[in-house]
Coordinates of C-alpha atoms in Angstrom, one line a residue:
Chain R
M96 CA -41.1 11.6 45.0
E97 CA -43.9 11.7 42.5
I98 CA -45.3 14.9 44.0
A99 CA -41.9 16.5 44.0
D100 CA -41.5 15.5 40.3
V101 CA -44.8 17.1 39.4
K102 CA -43.9 20.3 41.1
A103 CA -40.5 20.4 39.6
K104 CA -41.7 19.7 36.1
P105 CA -40.4 22.8 34.4
A106 CA -37.1 22.5 36.2
L107 CA -36.9 18.8 35.3
K108 CA -37.3 19.6 31.6
T109 CA -34.3 21.9 31.6
K110 CA -32.4 19.6 33.8
K111 CA -33.0 16.8 31.3
E112 CA -32.0 19.1 28.4
S113 CA -28.9 20.1 30.2
S114 CA -28.0 16.5 30.9
I115 CA -28.3 15.7 27.3
K116 CA -26.2 18.8 26.6
R117 CA -23.6 17.6 29.1
G118 CA -23.6 14.2 27.5
K119 CA -22.9 15.8 24.1
I120 CA -20.1 17.9 25.5
L121 CA -18.6 14.9 27.2
E122 CA -18.8 13.0 23.9
R123 CA -17.1 15.8 22.1
L124 CA -14.4 16.0 24.7
L125 CA -13.8 12.2 24.3
V126 CA -13.6 12.5 20.5
Y127 CA -11.2 15.4 20.6
G128 CA -9.2 13.8 23.4
L129 CA -8.8 10.7 21.3
L130 CA -8.0 12.6 18.1
I131 CA -5.4 14.7 19.8
G132 CA -3.8 11.8 21.6
L133 CA -3.7 9.7 18.4
S134 CA -2.3 12.7 16.5
I135 CA 0.6 12.9 18.9
V136 CA 1.3 9.2 18.5
F137 CA 1.2 9.5 14.7
I138 CA 3.2 12.7 14.4
F139 CA 5.8 11.7 16.9
P140 CA 8.0 9.5 14.6
F141 CA 8.1 12.4 12.1
L142 CA 9.3 14.8 14.8
W143 CA 11.9 12.2 15.7
L144 CA 13.0 11.9 12.1
I145 CA 13.4 15.6 11.7
G146 CA 15.0 16.1 15.1
T147 CA 17.6 13.4 14.4
S148 CA 18.4 14.8 11.0
L149 CA 19.4 18.1 12.7
K150 CA 21.4 16.6 15.5
P151 CA 25.2 16.5 15.4
E152 CA 26.6 13.0 15.6
N153 CA 27.4 12.8 19.3
E154 CA 23.9 14.0 20.2
A155 CA 22.1 11.4 18.0
L156 CA 23.5 8.6 20.2
T157 CA 22.9 10.0 23.7
F158 CA 20.7 8.5 26.3
P159 CA 18.2 9.6 27.3
P160 CA 17.6 11.0 23.8
T161 CA 16.6 14.6 23.1
L162 CA 13.6 15.3 20.9
I163 CA 14.6 18.8 20.0
P164 CA 18.3 19.1 19.2
N165 CA 20.4 21.1 21.7
V166 CA 22.4 22.4 18.7
W167 CA 20.7 22.8 15.4
D168 CA 23.1 21.4 12.9
F169 CA 22.5 21.3 9.1
A170 CA 25.8 19.5 8.4
N171 CA 23.9 16.2 8.0
Y172 CA 22.1 17.6 5.0
K173 CA 25.5 18.5 3.4
D174 CA 27.0 15.1 4.4
V175 CA 24.2 13.3 2.6
F176 CA 25.7 14.4 -0.7
T177 CA 29.3 13.7 0.2
I178 CA 29.1 10.3 2.1
V179 CA 27.2 8.6 -0.8
N180 CA 26.3 9.4 -4.3
F181 CA 23.0 10.9 -3.2
G182 CA 22.6 13.4 -6.0
Q183 CA 23.0 10.6 -8.5
Y184 CA 20.4 8.4 -6.7
Y185 CA 18.0 11.3 -6.8
M186 CA 18.5 11.8 -10.5
N187 CA 18.0 8.1 -11.1
S188 CA 14.8 8.0 -9.1
I189 CA 13.5 11.0 -11.1
I190 CA 14.3 9.4 -14.4
V191 CA 12.6 6.1 -13.5
T192 CA 9.6 7.8 -11.9
V193 CA 8.9 10.2 -14.7
G194 CA 9.3 7.5 -17.3
T195 CA 7.0 5.2 -15.4
V196 CA 4.3 7.9 -14.8
L197 CA 4.4 8.8 -18.5
G198 CA 4.1 5.3 -19.7
T199 CA 1.3 4.5 -17.2
V200 CA -0.8 7.5 -18.0
L201 CA -0.4 7.1 -21.8
S202 CA -1.2 3.4 -21.9
S203 CA -3.8 3.1 -19.1
T204 CA -6.0 5.9 -20.4
L205 CA -6.1 4.4 -23.9
V206 CA -6.9 0.9 -22.6
A207 CA -9.4 2.2 -20.1
Y208 CA -11.3 4.0 -22.8
G209 CA -11.6 0.8 -24.8
F210 CA -13.1 -1.0 -21.8
A211 CA -15.3 1.9 -20.9
R212 CA -16.9 2.8 -24.2
I213 CA -16.2 0.6 -27.1
K214 CA -18.4 -2.5 -27.2
G215 CA -16.1 -4.8 -29.0
K216 CA -16.7 -8.6 -29.1
G217 CA -15.3 -10.3 -26.1
R218 CA -15.0 -7.1 -24.0
D219 CA -16.5 -8.4 -20.8
A220 CA -14.3 -11.5 -20.8
W221 CA -11.2 -9.5 -21.2
F222 CA -12.3 -7.2 -18.5
V223 CA -12.8 -10.0 -16.0
L224 CA -9.3 -11.2 -16.9
L225 CA -8.0 -7.7 -16.2
L226 CA -9.6 -7.7 -12.8
A227 CA -8.2 -11.2 -12.1
T228 CA -4.7 -10.0 -12.8
M229 CA -5.1 -7.5 -9.9
M230 CA -5.3 -10.4 -7.5
L231 CA -2.2 -12.2 -8.9
P232 CA 0.8 -11.9 -6.6
P233 CA 3.6 -10.4 -8.7
Q234 CA 6.1 -13.0 -7.3
V235 CA 4.5 -15.6 -9.6
T236 CA 5.7 -13.8 -12.7
M237 CA 8.7 -12.1 -11.2
I238 CA 11.3 -14.8 -12.1
P239 CA 10.4 -15.4 -15.7
V240 CA 10.0 -11.7 -16.3
Y241 CA 13.5 -11.2 -14.9
M242 CA 14.8 -13.9 -17.3
I243 CA 13.2 -12.1 -20.2
F244 CA 15.0 -8.8 -19.3
A245 CA 18.2 -10.7 -18.6
K246 CA 18.0 -12.3 -22.1
L247 CA 17.6 -8.8 -23.6
G248 CA 20.6 -7.6 -21.7
W249 CA 18.6 -5.0 -19.8
T250 CA 19.6 -5.8 -16.3
N251 CA 21.4 -3.0 -14.5
T252 CA 19.5 -0.5 -16.7
F253 CA 16.3 1.4 -16.0
L254 CA 14.5 -0.3 -18.8
P255 CA 13.0 -3.3 -16.8
L256 CA 11.6 -0.7 -14.3
V257 CA 10.1 1.6 -16.9
V258 CA 9.1 -0.4 -20.0
P259 CA 6.4 -2.5 -18.4
A260 CA 4.5 0.8 -17.5
F261 CA 3.9 1.3 -21.2
F262 CA 1.7 -1.8 -21.3
G263 CA -0.8 -0.4 -18.8
N264 CA -1.5 -1.1 -15.1
A265 CA -4.6 -3.0 -14.3
Y266 CA -5.4 -1.0 -11.2
F267 CA -5.3 2.3 -13.0
I268 CA -7.1 1.0 -16.0
F269 CA -9.9 0.0 -13.7
L270 CA -9.9 3.5 -12.0
L271 CA -9.9 5.3 -15.3
R272 CA -12.6 3.1 -16.8
Q273 CA -14.9 3.9 -13.8
F274 CA -14.3 7.6 -14.4
F275 CA -14.8 7.5 -18.2
R276 CA -18.2 5.8 -17.7
T277 CA -19.4 8.9 -15.8
I278 CA -18.8 11.2 -18.8
P279 CA -22.1 11.9 -20.5
K280 CA -22.3 9.7 -23.7
E281 CA -24.1 12.5 -25.6
L282 CA -20.9 14.5 -25.9
E283 CA -19.1 11.6 -27.6
E284 CA -22.2 10.7 -29.8
S285 CA -22.5 14.2 -31.2
A286 CA -18.8 14.4 -32.0
Y287 CA -19.2 11.0 -33.7
L288 CA -22.0 12.4 -35.8
D289 CA -19.8 15.3 -36.7
G290 CA -17.4 12.8 -38.3
C291 CA -14.9 12.6 -35.5
S292 CA -13.0 9.3 -35.3
T293 CA -13.0 7.2 -32.1
L294 CA -9.4 8.2 -31.5
G295 CA -10.3 11.8 -32.1
I296 CA -13.1 11.6 -29.6
F297 CA -10.8 10.0 -27.1
W298 CA -8.1 12.6 -27.6
R299 CA -10.2 15.8 -28.0
I300 CA -13.2 15.2 -25.8
V301 CA -12.6 12.4 -23.2
L302 CA -9.1 13.2 -22.1
P303 CA -9.6 16.9 -21.5
L304 CA -12.7 16.1 -19.4
S305 CA -10.8 13.5 -17.4
A306 CA -8.0 15.7 -16.0
P307 CA -8.9 15.0 -12.4
A308 CA -8.7 11.2 -12.9
I309 CA -5.5 11.4 -14.9
I310 CA -3.9 13.6 -12.2
T311 CA -4.9 11.0 -9.6
V312 CA -3.4 8.2 -11.6
A313 CA -0.2 10.2 -12.2
L314 CA 0.1 11.0 -8.4
L315 CA -0.5 7.4 -7.3
S316 CA 1.9 6.0 -9.9
F317 CA 4.5 8.6 -8.9
M318 CA 4.2 7.5 -5.3
W319 CA 4.4 3.8 -6.0
T320 CA 7.4 4.1 -8.3
W321 CA 9.3 6.5 -6.0
N322 CA 8.8 4.0 -3.1
D323 CA 9.5 0.8 -5.1
F324 CA 12.2 -1.3 -3.5
L325 CA 12.0 -4.8 -4.9
G326 CA 12.2 -3.8 -8.5
P327 CA 15.4 -1.8 -8.2
L328 CA 16.8 -4.4 -5.8
I329 CA 16.5 -7.2 -8.4
Y330 CA 17.5 -5.2 -11.5
L331 CA 20.1 -2.7 -10.4
N332 CA 23.5 -3.8 -9.1
D333 CA 25.7 -0.8 -9.9
D334 CA 25.9 2.0 -7.3
A335 CA 25.7 4.6 -10.1
K336 CA 22.3 3.2 -11.2
Y337 CA 20.7 3.0 -7.7
T338 CA 17.4 4.7 -7.0
L339 CA 16.8 6.4 -3.7
A340 CA 15.2 3.4 -2.1
L341 CA 18.3 1.4 -2.7
G342 CA 20.8 4.1 -2.3
I343 CA 19.7 5.2 1.2
L344 CA 20.7 1.8 2.5
Q345 CA 24.3 2.8 1.8
F346 CA 24.2 4.8 5.0
K347 CA 23.6 1.6 6.9
G348 CA 26.7 -0.5 7.2
A349 CA 26.6 -3.9 8.9
L350 CA 28.0 -2.4 12.2
L351 CA 28.0 1.3 11.8
I352 CA 25.0 3.4 11.0
E353 CA 25.3 7.0 10.3
W354 CA 22.0 8.1 11.8
G355 CA 22.1 11.9 11.2
P356 CA 22.9 11.8 7.5
M357 CA 20.5 8.8 7.0
M358 CA 17.6 10.6 8.6
A359 CA 18.5 13.7 6.6
A360 CA 18.4 11.6 3.5
S361 CA 15.0 10.2 4.5
V362 CA 13.6 13.7 4.9
L363 CA 14.8 14.5 1.4
I364 CA 13.2 11.3 0.0
I365 CA 9.9 12.0 1.7
L366 CA 9.8 15.7 0.9
P367 CA 8.6 15.4 -2.8
L368 CA 5.8 13.1 -1.7
I369 CA 4.6 15.5 1.1
I370 CA 4.7 18.4 -1.3
M371 CA 2.8 16.4 -3.9
F372 CA 0.2 15.4 -1.3
F373 CA -0.4 19.0 -0.2
V374 CA -0.7 20.2 -3.8
G375 CA -2.9 17.4 -5.0
Q376 CA -4.6 16.4 -1.8
R377 CA -8.1 16.5 -3.4
Y378 CA -7.1 14.1 -6.2
F379 CA -5.2 11.8 -3.9
I380 CA -8.1 11.3 -1.4
E381 CA -10.7 11.0 -4.1
G382 CA -8.7 8.6 -6.2
I383 CA -8.1 6.3 -3.2
A384 CA -11.7 6.6 -2.2
T385 CA -13.2 5.9 -5.6
T386 CA -11.2 2.8 -6.3
G387 CA -11.8 1.5 -2.8
G388 CA -15.4 2.4 -2.4
K389 CA -16.7 1.2 -5.8
G390 CA -14.8 -2.0 -6.0
Chain Z
M1010 CA -20.1 -1.3 -38.2
F1011 CA -20.0 -4.2 -35.7
K1012 CA -16.7 -5.4 -37.1
S1013 CA -15.1 -2.0 -37.0
K1014 CA -16.2 -1.5 -33.4
T1015 CA -14.6 -4.8 -32.4
F1016 CA -11.5 -3.8 -34.3
S1017 CA -11.1 -0.4 -32.7
F1018 CA -11.8 -2.0 -29.2
Y1019 CA -8.8 -4.3 -29.7
M1020 CA -6.7 -1.4 -31.0
F1021 CA -7.4 0.5 -27.8
I1022 CA -6.7 -2.3 -25.4
L1023 CA -3.7 -3.5 -27.5
P1024 CA -1.0 -2.2 -25.1
W1025 CA -2.6 -4.1 -22.2
L1026 CA -3.2 -7.1 -24.3
I1027 CA 0.4 -7.4 -25.4
G1028 CA 1.6 -6.7 -21.8
F1029 CA -0.8 -9.4 -20.6
F1030 CA 0.8 -12.0 -22.8
I1031 CA 4.4 -10.9 -22.3
F1032 CA 4.4 -10.0 -18.6
T1033 CA 1.5 -12.1 -17.1
A1034 CA 0.2 -15.1 -19.1
G1035 CA 3.5 -16.2 -20.7
P1036 CA 5.5 -15.9 -17.5
M1037 CA 2.8 -17.7 -15.5
I1038 CA 2.9 -20.7 -17.7
Y1039 CA 6.7 -20.5 -17.8
S1040 CA 7.1 -20.3 -14.1
L1041 CA 4.7 -23.3 -13.6
Y1042 CA 7.0 -25.2 -16.0
M1043 CA 10.1 -24.0 -14.1
S1044 CA 8.7 -25.1 -10.8
F1045 CA 9.2 -28.7 -12.1
T1046 CA 12.8 -28.1 -13.0
D1047 CA 16.1 -27.5 -11.3
Y1048 CA 16.8 -24.3 -13.2
S1049 CA 19.6 -22.2 -11.6
G1050 CA 19.5 -19.1 -13.8
L1051 CA 22.4 -20.4 -15.9
G1052 CA 22.6 -23.4 -18.1
A1053 CA 19.9 -25.9 -18.9
A1054 CA 16.7 -26.5 -16.9
N1055 CA 16.3 -30.2 -16.1
W1056 CA 12.9 -31.7 -15.5
V1057 CA 12.8 -33.0 -12.0
G1058 CA 9.0 -33.7 -11.6
I1059 CA 7.5 -32.9 -8.3
E1060 CA 10.9 -32.9 -6.5
N1061 CA 10.8 -29.2 -5.7
Y1062 CA 7.4 -29.4 -4.1
Q1063 CA 8.3 -32.6 -2.2
K1064 CA 11.4 -30.9 -0.8
I1065 CA 9.5 -27.8 0.1
F1066 CA 6.9 -29.7 2.1
T1067 CA 9.1 -32.4 3.7
E1068 CA 12.7 -31.2 3.9
D1069 CA 12.7 -27.5 4.2
P1070 CA 12.4 -26.0 7.7
L1071 CA 12.8 -22.5 6.3
F1072 CA 9.6 -22.9 4.2
W1073 CA 7.6 -23.7 7.3
Q1074 CA 9.4 -21.0 9.3
S1075 CA 8.7 -18.3 6.7
L1076 CA 5.1 -19.5 6.3
W1077 CA 4.5 -19.3 10.0
N1078 CA 6.1 -15.8 10.2
T1079 CA 3.9 -14.7 7.4
F1080 CA 0.8 -16.1 9.0
F1081 CA 1.6 -14.5 12.3
Y1082 CA 2.1 -11.1 10.7
T1083 CA -1.1 -11.5 8.8
I1084 CA -3.3 -12.8 11.5
F1085 CA -2.4 -10.1 14.0
G1086 CA -1.4 -7.3 11.7
V1087 CA -4.3 -7.2 9.3
P1088 CA -7.2 -7.1 11.9
L1089 CA -5.3 -4.6 14.0
G1090 CA -4.8 -2.4 11.0
L1091 CA -8.4 -2.6 10.0
V1092 CA -9.6 -1.6 13.5
V1093 CA -7.1 1.3 13.8
G1094 CA -8.0 2.6 10.4
Y1095 CA -11.7 2.3 11.1
L1096 CA -11.5 3.9 14.5
L1097 CA -9.6 6.9 12.9
A1098 CA -12.3 7.2 10.2
V1099 CA -15.2 7.0 12.7
L1100 CA -13.6 9.7 14.9
L1101 CA -13.0 11.9 11.9
N1102 CA -16.5 11.4 10.7
A1103 CA -18.0 12.8 14.0
K1104 CA -18.2 16.3 12.4
V1105 CA -15.1 17.5 14.2
K1106 CA -13.3 20.8 13.6
F1107 CA -10.0 20.8 11.9
M1108 CA -11.0 17.6 10.2
G1109 CA -8.7 18.3 7.3
A1110 CA -5.7 18.8 9.6
F1111 CA -6.4 15.6 11.5
R1112 CA -6.9 13.6 8.3
T1113 CA -3.6 14.8 7.0
I1114 CA -1.8 13.9 10.2
F1115 CA -3.2 10.3 10.1
Y1116 CA -2.7 9.9 6.4
L1117 CA 0.9 11.3 6.0
P1118 CA 2.7 8.3 7.5
S1119 CA 1.2 6.0 4.9
L1120 CA 2.9 8.2 2.3
V1121 CA 6.4 7.6 3.7
P1122 CA 8.4 5.1 1.5
T1123 CA 8.7 1.8 3.3
V1124 CA 12.5 1.9 3.2
A1125 CA 12.6 5.3 4.9
S1126 CA 10.0 4.4 7.5
S1127 CA 11.8 1.2 8.2
L1128 CA 15.1 3.1 8.8
L1129 CA 13.2 5.5 11.1
W1130 CA 11.7 2.7 13.2
I1131 CA 15.1 1.0 13.5
L1132 CA 16.2 4.2 15.2
I1133 CA 13.1 4.4 17.4
F1134 CA 13.5 0.7 18.4
Q1135 CA 17.3 0.9 18.9
P1136 CA 17.8 -0.9 22.2
D1137 CA 20.5 1.4 23.8
F1138 CA 19.4 4.9 22.9
G1139 CA 16.1 4.5 21.0
I1140 CA 13.1 6.5 22.1
A1141 CA 10.8 3.5 22.5
N1142 CA 13.0 2.1 25.4
S1143 CA 13.5 5.6 26.8
I1144 CA 9.8 6.1 27.2
L1145 CA 9.3 2.6 28.7
S1146 CA 12.1 3.0 31.2
F1147 CA 10.8 6.5 32.1
F1148 CA 7.6 4.8 33.3
H1149 CA 9.6 2.0 34.8
L1150 CA 8.2 -0.5 32.3
P1151 CA 10.3 -3.4 31.0
T1152 CA 12.3 -2.5 27.9
S1153 CA 12.8 -4.7 24.9
N1154 CA 15.4 -5.5 22.2
W1155 CA 12.5 -5.0 19.6
L1156 CA 13.8 -5.7 16.1
L1157 CA 16.8 -7.6 17.5
S1158 CA 14.8 -9.9 19.6
E1159 CA 13.4 -13.2 18.3
E1160 CA 10.1 -12.8 20.1
M1161 CA 9.6 -9.1 19.4
V1162 CA 10.7 -8.7 15.8
K1163 CA 7.3 -9.6 14.3
P1164 CA 5.3 -7.6 16.9
S1165 CA 7.6 -4.7 16.2
L1166 CA 7.0 -5.0 12.5
I1167 CA 3.2 -5.0 13.2
I1168 CA 3.6 -1.8 15.2
M1169 CA 5.4 -0.3 12.3
S1170 CA 2.6 -1.3 10.0
L1171 CA 0.0 0.4 12.2
W1172 CA 1.7 3.7 11.7
G1173 CA 0.6 3.4 8.1
A1174 CA -3.0 2.5 9.0
G1175 CA -4.2 6.0 7.8
G1176 CA -4.1 4.7 4.2
G1177 CA -7.1 2.5 4.9
M1178 CA -8.7 5.3 6.9
V1179 CA -9.3 7.4 3.8
I1180 CA -11.2 4.6 2.1
Y1181 CA -13.3 4.0 5.2
L1182 CA -14.0 7.7 5.5
A1183 CA -15.5 7.8 2.0
G1184 CA -17.6 4.8 2.9
L1185 CA -18.8 6.4 6.1
Q1186 CA -19.7 9.6 4.4
S1187 CA -21.9 7.8 1.9
V1188 CA -24.1 6.3 4.6
P1189 CA -27.5 8.0 4.1
A1190 CA -28.5 10.2 7.1
T1191 CA -32.1 9.0 6.9
L1192 CA -31.0 5.6 8.1
Y1193 CA -29.6 7.1 11.3
E1194 CA -32.8 9.1 11.7
A1195 CA -34.9 6.0 11.3
A1196 CA -32.8 4.1 13.9
E1197 CA -33.1 7.0 16.3
L1198 CA -36.9 7.0 15.9
D1199 CA -36.8 3.3 16.8
G1200 CA -34.9 4.3 20.0
A1201 CA -31.5 3.0 19.0
G1202 CA -28.6 4.4 21.1
K1203 CA -25.1 5.3 19.9
L1204 CA -23.7 1.8 20.1
R1205 CA -26.6 0.2 18.4
K1206 CA -26.5 2.7 15.6
F1207 CA -22.8 1.9 15.2
W1208 CA -23.3 -1.8 15.1
H1209 CA -26.6 -2.0 13.2
V1210 CA -26.2 0.9 10.8
T1211 CA -22.7 2.1 10.4
V1212 CA -20.8 -1.2 10.3
P1213 CA -23.3 -3.0 7.9
M1214 CA -23.5 0.0 5.6
T1215 CA -19.8 0.2 5.3
S1216 CA -19.2 -3.5 5.0
N1217 CA -18.2 -3.2 1.3
V1218 CA -15.2 -0.9 2.2
I1219 CA -14.3 -3.1 5.2
F1220 CA -14.3 -6.1 2.9
F1221 CA -12.2 -4.3 0.3
N1222 CA -9.6 -3.3 2.9
L1223 CA -9.6 -6.8 4.4
I1224 CA -8.8 -8.4 1.0
M1225 CA -6.2 -5.8 0.1
G1226 CA -4.7 -6.0 3.6
L1227 CA -4.4 -9.7 3.4
I1228 CA -2.9 -9.7 -0.1
G1229 CA -0.4 -7.0 1.1
A1230 CA 0.5 -8.7 4.3
F1231 CA 1.2 -12.0 2.5
Q1232 CA 3.7 -10.2 0.4
I1233 CA 5.5 -8.3 3.2
F1234 CA 9.1 -7.9 2.1
T1235 CA 10.8 -4.5 2.2
Q1236 CA 10.4 -3.8 5.9
A1237 CA 11.8 -7.1 6.9
Y1238 CA 14.7 -6.9 4.4
V1239 CA 15.7 -3.5 5.7
V1240 CA 15.5 -4.2 9.4
S1241 CA 17.3 -7.5 9.2
N1242 CA 20.1 -6.4 6.8
G1243 CA 18.7 -8.7 4.1
N1244 CA 19.1 -11.9 6.1
G1245 CA 15.7 -12.4 7.8
G1246 CA 17.2 -12.4 11.3
P1247 CA 17.3 -12.8 14.2
N1248 CA 17.3 -16.5 13.7
Y1249 CA 15.0 -16.4 10.7
K1250 CA 12.2 -14.9 12.8
S1251 CA 11.7 -12.1 10.2
L1252 CA 12.2 -14.3 7.2
F1253 CA 8.8 -13.9 5.5
Y1254 CA 7.5 -15.9 2.6
V1255 CA 8.3 -13.5 -0.2
F1256 CA 11.6 -12.7 1.5
Y1257 CA 12.6 -16.4 1.4
L1258 CA 11.4 -16.7 -2.2
Y1259 CA 13.6 -13.7 -3.1
Q1260 CA 16.6 -15.2 -1.4
D1261 CA 16.2 -18.5 -3.1
A1262 CA 15.7 -16.9 -6.5
F1263 CA 18.2 -14.0 -6.5
K1264 CA 20.7 -14.9 -3.8
F1265 CA 21.1 -18.6 -4.2
F1266 CA 19.8 -18.8 -7.8
K1267 CA 17.5 -21.7 -7.1
M1268 CA 15.1 -20.4 -9.7
G1269 CA 13.2 -23.6 -10.2
Y1270 CA 12.7 -24.1 -6.5
A1271 CA 11.7 -20.4 -6.0
S1272 CA 9.1 -20.8 -8.8
A1273 CA 7.6 -23.7 -6.9
L1274 CA 7.4 -21.4 -3.8
A1275 CA 5.8 -18.7 -5.9
W1276 CA 3.1 -21.1 -7.1
I1277 CA 2.4 -22.3 -3.5
L1278 CA 2.0 -18.7 -2.5
F1279 CA -0.4 -18.1 -5.4
I1280 CA -2.5 -21.1 -4.4
I1281 CA -2.6 -19.9 -0.7
I1282 CA -3.7 -16.4 -1.6
L1283 CA -6.3 -17.8 -4.0
I1284 CA -7.7 -20.1 -1.4
F1285 CA -7.8 -17.3 1.2
T1286 CA -9.5 -14.9 -1.2
L1287 CA -12.1 -17.5 -2.1
I1288 CA -12.8 -18.3 1.5
Q1289 CA -13.3 -14.6 2.3
F1290 CA -15.7 -14.2 -0.6
K1291 CA -17.6 -17.3 0.6
V1292 CA -17.7 -16.3 4.3
F1293 CA -18.2 -12.5 4.0
G1294 CA -19.3 -12.1 0.3
K1295 CA -23.0 -12.4 0.8
K1296 CA -23.1 -10.3 4.0
V1297 CA -21.5 -7.4 2.2
Y1298 CA -23.7 -4.5 1.3
Y1299 CA -23.3 -3.1 -2.2
E1300 CA -24.8 0.1 -3.4
Y1301 CA -27.0 -0.3 -6.5
D1302 CA -24.7 0.5 -9.4
E1303 CA -26.2 1.2 -12.8

């Protein structure tokens, strides 16, 4: 055995190399196999959603089900707008979302800059308090806040959903503060020496440099507001005021569910988020990664 | 100078400061007070002492049921979600081609609004013509009533939540990519194999993001509401098996207008979350690796 080994030394070397190579290839195959398998599992519900939205009613309920519709039928997408007040829901969601995003960006950037750069007395204590509020389950404050808005006569309006955004969001304040601290201080200092006020520095120097972080905040806040269910459920009780998340449930009666139109409506709700994701992918992923990674 | 700095600091944080008192601190104190009253949303709030808390712990089977439901969902759902998210991230971190495409595929489901994804899964889990049972019966496996079954409704909701595990994946991926390559090289020189490198380098070096996802996952799981509301038509069925804690709290407050009682429930939830978070910091906090920051 040993003699054979010595004789075969050059061959052995290449054999060993090739076995390492084979191991590498095997590992690659395993990784790609898993990735492709999991991709199919993750993508399948989407295909199912789109497929059902294009099926005529009788095909949606057949057994065994068909993945790709036998007949492509866009009628569901038309029905979405006639069965329920879908156009109105869409408009309502847009109003609430745009208002919330605007309020969030305006207030959170301002507050975040205070925490990032202005060494006022008591800053650290307030910052700890801000972080603590992120852990607070919103259910603790939900009932009294509801009572405040009820007292103001704001129930069944969009105000309870939009107005709180103008007082800043702890999560975004934290994200923006982390970003502001990476801006070189020298820029602000030289502007200060030139006689620029703190507000001027914030407005003319810091904000323009922070576009990526602001876009991230706007995108995330858009997504959360668009998806919010509990808020509209508590505050809106008139069909004409419903946002999409509430409105889509109108397709679901206690006994009868109109699957085709409901799935078509779901596609229409998801669509803006998907488009937004592809347009702003970089900001999305970075935003989630920075807040998560540097906590 | 000092004074004016302090002044401008408070001017900048003023929006949050006002919001903090109106929407957080004030309501917290008020809700604590309400939890000791019989407030019904209308009329006067009468002081009842600890009666609400007493009732909750001794006379309310739905409190225990909803607490158990929530624990079940959390204990199985959160670790599973962490593992799936981490697995996806590790696979993607293996320098694969089309990484962007795979990442998008895994991430997109977490973008889907909960209401829309819940409706979609109702369709998938439909007992008569749903695709889940079709696939199972194709392979001659036992089928299930899924969301309509007392035993399966919570596991079904956990399966639904795993579809969104790609949200955590993005955070893990950032953590994985920040592990210095030199550490792997050093481990290789010491003769460490793949698995050892994974357990002794990758996992400890990403412990901060795992910890972050664990805390966030737990807080989120404790507050599960929308999915359960949609799949059970707002009643927590079948037989209260999908009535989660926040769902029950919502019903008490806004359906039965037991605002005082619901406030007591909210405070119990707050204490539970607080205890769990503190335990996690105690158990895992010291073992977590943090990058040197500033």
